[in-house]
Every structure is written in C-alpha cells, then in structure tokens.
PDB file of C-alpha atoms in Angstrom:
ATOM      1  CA  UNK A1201     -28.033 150.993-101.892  1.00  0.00           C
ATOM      2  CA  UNK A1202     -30.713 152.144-104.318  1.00  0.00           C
ATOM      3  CA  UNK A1203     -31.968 149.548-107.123  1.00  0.00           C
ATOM      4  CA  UNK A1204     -31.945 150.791-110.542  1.00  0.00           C
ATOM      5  CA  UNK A1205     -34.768 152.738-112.465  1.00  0.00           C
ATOM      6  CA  UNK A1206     -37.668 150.464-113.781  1.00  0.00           C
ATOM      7  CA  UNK A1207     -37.567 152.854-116.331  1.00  0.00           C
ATOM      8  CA  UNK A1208     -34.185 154.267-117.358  1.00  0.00           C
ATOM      9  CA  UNK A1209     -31.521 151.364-115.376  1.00  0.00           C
ATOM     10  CA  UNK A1210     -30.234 154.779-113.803  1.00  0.00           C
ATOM     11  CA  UNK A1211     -28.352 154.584-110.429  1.00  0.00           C
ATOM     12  CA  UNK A1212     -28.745 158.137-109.554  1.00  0.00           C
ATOM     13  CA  UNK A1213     -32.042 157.566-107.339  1.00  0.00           C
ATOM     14  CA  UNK A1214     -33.139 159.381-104.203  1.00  0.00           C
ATOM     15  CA  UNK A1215     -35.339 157.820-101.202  1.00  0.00           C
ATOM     16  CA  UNK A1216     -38.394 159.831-101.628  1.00  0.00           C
ATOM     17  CA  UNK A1217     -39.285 159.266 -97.299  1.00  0.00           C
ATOM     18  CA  UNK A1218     -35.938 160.398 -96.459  1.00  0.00           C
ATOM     19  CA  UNK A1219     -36.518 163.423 -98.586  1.00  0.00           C
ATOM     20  CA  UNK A1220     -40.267 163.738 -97.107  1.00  0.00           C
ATOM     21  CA  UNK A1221     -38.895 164.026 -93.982  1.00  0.00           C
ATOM     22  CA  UNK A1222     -36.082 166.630 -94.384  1.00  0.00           C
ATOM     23  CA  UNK A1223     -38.421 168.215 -96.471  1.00  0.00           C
ATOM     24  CA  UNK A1224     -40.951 169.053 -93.934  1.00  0.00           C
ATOM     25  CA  UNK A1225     -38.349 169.810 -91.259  1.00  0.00           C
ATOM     26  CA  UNK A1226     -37.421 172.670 -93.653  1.00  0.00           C
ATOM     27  CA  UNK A1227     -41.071 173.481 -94.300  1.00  0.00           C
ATOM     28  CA  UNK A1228     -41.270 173.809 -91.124  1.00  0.00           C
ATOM     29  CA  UNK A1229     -38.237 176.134 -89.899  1.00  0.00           C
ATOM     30  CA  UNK A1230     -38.836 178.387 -92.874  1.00  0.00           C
ATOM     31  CA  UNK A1231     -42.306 178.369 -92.116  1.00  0.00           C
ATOM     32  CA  UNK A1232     -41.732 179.514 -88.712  1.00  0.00           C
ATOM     33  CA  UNK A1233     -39.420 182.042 -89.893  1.00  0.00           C
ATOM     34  CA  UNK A1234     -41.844 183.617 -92.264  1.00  0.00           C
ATOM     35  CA  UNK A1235     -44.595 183.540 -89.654  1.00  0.00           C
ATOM     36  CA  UNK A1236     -42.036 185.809 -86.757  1.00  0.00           C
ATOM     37  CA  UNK A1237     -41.114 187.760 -89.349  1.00  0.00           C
ATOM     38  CA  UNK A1238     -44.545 188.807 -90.376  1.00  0.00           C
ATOM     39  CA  UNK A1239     -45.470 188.966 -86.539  1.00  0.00           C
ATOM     40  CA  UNK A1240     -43.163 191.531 -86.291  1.00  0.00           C
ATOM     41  CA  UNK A1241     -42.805 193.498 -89.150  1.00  0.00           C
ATOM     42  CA  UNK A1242     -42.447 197.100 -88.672  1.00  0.00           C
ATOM     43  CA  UNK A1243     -44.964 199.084 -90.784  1.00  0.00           C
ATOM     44  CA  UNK A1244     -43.344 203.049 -89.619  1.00  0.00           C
ATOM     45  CA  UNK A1245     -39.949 203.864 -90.712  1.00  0.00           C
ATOM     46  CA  UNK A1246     -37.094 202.311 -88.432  1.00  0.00           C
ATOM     47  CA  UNK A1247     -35.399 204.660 -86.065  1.00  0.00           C
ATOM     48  CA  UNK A1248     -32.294 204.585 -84.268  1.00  0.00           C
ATOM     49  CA  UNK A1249     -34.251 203.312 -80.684  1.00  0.00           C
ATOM     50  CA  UNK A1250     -36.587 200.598 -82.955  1.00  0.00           C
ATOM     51  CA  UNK A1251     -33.565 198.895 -84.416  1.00  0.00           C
ATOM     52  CA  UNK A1252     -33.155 196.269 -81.537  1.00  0.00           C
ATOM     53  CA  UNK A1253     -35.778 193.754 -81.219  1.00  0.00           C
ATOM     54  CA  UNK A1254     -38.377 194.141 -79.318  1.00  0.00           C
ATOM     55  CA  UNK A1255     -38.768 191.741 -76.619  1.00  0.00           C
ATOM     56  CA  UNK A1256     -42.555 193.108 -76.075  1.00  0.00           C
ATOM     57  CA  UNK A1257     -43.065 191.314 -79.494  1.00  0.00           C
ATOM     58  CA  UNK A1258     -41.968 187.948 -78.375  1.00  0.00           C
ATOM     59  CA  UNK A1259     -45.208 186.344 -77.628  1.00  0.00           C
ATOM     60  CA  UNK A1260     -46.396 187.664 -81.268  1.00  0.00           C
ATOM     61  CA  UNK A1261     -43.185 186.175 -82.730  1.00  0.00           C
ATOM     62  CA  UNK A1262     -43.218 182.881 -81.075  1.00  0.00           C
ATOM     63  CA  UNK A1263     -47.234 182.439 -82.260  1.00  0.00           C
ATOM     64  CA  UNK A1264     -45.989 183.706 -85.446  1.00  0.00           C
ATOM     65  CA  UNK A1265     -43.247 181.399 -85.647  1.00  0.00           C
ATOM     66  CA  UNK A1266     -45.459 178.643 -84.622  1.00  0.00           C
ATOM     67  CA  UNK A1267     -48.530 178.868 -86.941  1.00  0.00           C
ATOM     68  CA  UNK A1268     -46.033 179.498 -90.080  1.00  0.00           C
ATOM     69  CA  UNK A1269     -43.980 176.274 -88.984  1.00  0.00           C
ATOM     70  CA  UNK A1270     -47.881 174.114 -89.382  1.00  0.00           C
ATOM     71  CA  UNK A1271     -48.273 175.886 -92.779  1.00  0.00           C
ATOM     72  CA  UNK A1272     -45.027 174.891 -94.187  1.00  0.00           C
ATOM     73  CA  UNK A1273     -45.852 171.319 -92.755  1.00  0.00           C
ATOM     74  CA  UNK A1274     -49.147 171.352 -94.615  1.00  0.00           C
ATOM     75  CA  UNK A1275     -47.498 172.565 -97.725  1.00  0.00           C
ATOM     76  CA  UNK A1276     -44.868 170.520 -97.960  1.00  0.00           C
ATOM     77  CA  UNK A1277     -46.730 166.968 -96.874  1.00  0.00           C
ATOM     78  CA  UNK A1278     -49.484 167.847 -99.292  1.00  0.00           C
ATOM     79  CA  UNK A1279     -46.670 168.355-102.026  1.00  0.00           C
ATOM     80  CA  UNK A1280     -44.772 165.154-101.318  1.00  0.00           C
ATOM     81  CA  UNK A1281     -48.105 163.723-101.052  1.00  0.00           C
ATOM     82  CA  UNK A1282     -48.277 163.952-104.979  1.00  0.00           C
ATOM     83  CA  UNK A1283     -45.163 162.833-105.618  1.00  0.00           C
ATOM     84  CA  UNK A1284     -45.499 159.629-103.581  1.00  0.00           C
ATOM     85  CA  UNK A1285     -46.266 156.359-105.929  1.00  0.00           C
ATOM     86  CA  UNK A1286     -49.370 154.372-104.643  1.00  0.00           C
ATOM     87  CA  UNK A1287     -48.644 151.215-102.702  1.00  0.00           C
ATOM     88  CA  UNK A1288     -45.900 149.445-100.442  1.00  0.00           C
ATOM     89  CA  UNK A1289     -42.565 149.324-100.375  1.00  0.00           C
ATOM     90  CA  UNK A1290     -39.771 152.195-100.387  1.00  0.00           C
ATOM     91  CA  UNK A1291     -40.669 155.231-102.733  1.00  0.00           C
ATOM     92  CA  UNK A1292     -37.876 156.240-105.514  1.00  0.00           C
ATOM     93  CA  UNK A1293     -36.785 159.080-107.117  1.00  0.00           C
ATOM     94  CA  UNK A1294     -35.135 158.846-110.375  1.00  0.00           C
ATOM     95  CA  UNK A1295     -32.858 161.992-110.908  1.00  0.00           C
ATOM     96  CA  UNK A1296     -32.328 161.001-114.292  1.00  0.00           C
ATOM     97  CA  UNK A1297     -35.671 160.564-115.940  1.00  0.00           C
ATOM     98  CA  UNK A1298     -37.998 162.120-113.157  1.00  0.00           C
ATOM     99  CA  UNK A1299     -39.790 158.562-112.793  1.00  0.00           C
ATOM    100  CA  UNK A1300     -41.330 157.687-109.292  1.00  0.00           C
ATOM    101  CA  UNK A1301     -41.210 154.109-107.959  1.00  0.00           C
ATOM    102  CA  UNK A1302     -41.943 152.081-104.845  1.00  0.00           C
ATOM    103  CA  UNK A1303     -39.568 149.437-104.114  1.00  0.00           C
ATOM    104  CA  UNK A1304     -41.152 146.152-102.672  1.00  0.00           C
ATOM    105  CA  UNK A1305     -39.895 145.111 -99.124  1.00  0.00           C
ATOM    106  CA  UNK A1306     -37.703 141.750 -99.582  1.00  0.00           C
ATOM    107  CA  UNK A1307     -39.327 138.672 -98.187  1.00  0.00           C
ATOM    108  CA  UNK A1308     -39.009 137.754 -94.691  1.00  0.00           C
ATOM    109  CA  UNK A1309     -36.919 134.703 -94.568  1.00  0.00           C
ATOM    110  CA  UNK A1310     -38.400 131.467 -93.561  1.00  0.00           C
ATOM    111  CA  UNK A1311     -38.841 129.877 -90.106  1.00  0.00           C
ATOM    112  CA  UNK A1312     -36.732 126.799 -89.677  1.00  0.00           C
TER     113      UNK A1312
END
C-alpha cells in the first residue's frame, strides 16, 4: 500500500524501483529489437527471393540484438537515475503532482 504524497496527500503513487525495473527490461527488448533490425536492414530494393529472412544474417542480428539491448539498459538506468530522490528508503512517484519521494524503511522491532 503506498503512503500518501508529502506534498499533495494524493493516493495515486507509483513505486519508482518497480518501475526501474520493468523499465529497463523494456529498454532492453526494444533495444535489442532496434539493434537486429538495423543489423539487417536491407539497403537494395526487396525482391520476391529476399523477402524471407535470411538465416546467413543471424549472427549479425543476434550481435545486433545484443549491443541495442546494453544501449537501452544504459538509457533507461541513466534516465531513472534522475528521477530517483537521494537517500534510503522506497522511492515514490506521485501521479498527481509529479513529486518524487523516498519512503523511510519502518523500524525493526525490538529484541525481547
């Protein structure tokens, strides 16, 4: 359950790491798309015998895929990098007023 804004007392809050992290999946997968598409792009008009893939492109594709999948990691870490509040605790989104938070960890509770 997310607490409410420091700023607003809005509800509507999203966990910024849980976002991070689908975040750079995504980065990553349409990185990696990008990349094998640009590995294989045809530059010569397509004919009827070019309109399969080619499998002799597959190691180009794959490194393609690869090396695009890193960028959209870098791109997207180094974006949520700026969004992140400093310190501890779990970061917050506010959807209403666009304020970023961290939330502190609760206390450990005490040894009997």
């Amino acid at each position: 359950m997310p607490p409410p804004c420091k700023r607003c007392a809005a509800t509507r809050l999203i966990n910024l790491d849980t976002a991070q992290r689908v975040g750079v999946i995504s980065g990553c997968v349409v990185g990696g798309a990008i990349g094998a598409l640009r590995a294989t792009a045809v530059t010569q008009p397509l004919s009827l015998a070019t309109t399969r893939f080619p499998f002799a492109k597959l190691p180009t594709a794959m490194i393609g895929a690869v090396t695009g999948g890193q960028s959209g990691v870098r791109a997207t870490s180094s974006l949520f990098a700026q969004w992140l509040p400093p310190g501890t605790g779990t970061p917050w989104l506010c959807l209403a007023c666009g304020h970023a938070f961290r939330q502190s960890y609760p206390p450990l509770a005490a040894a009997h």
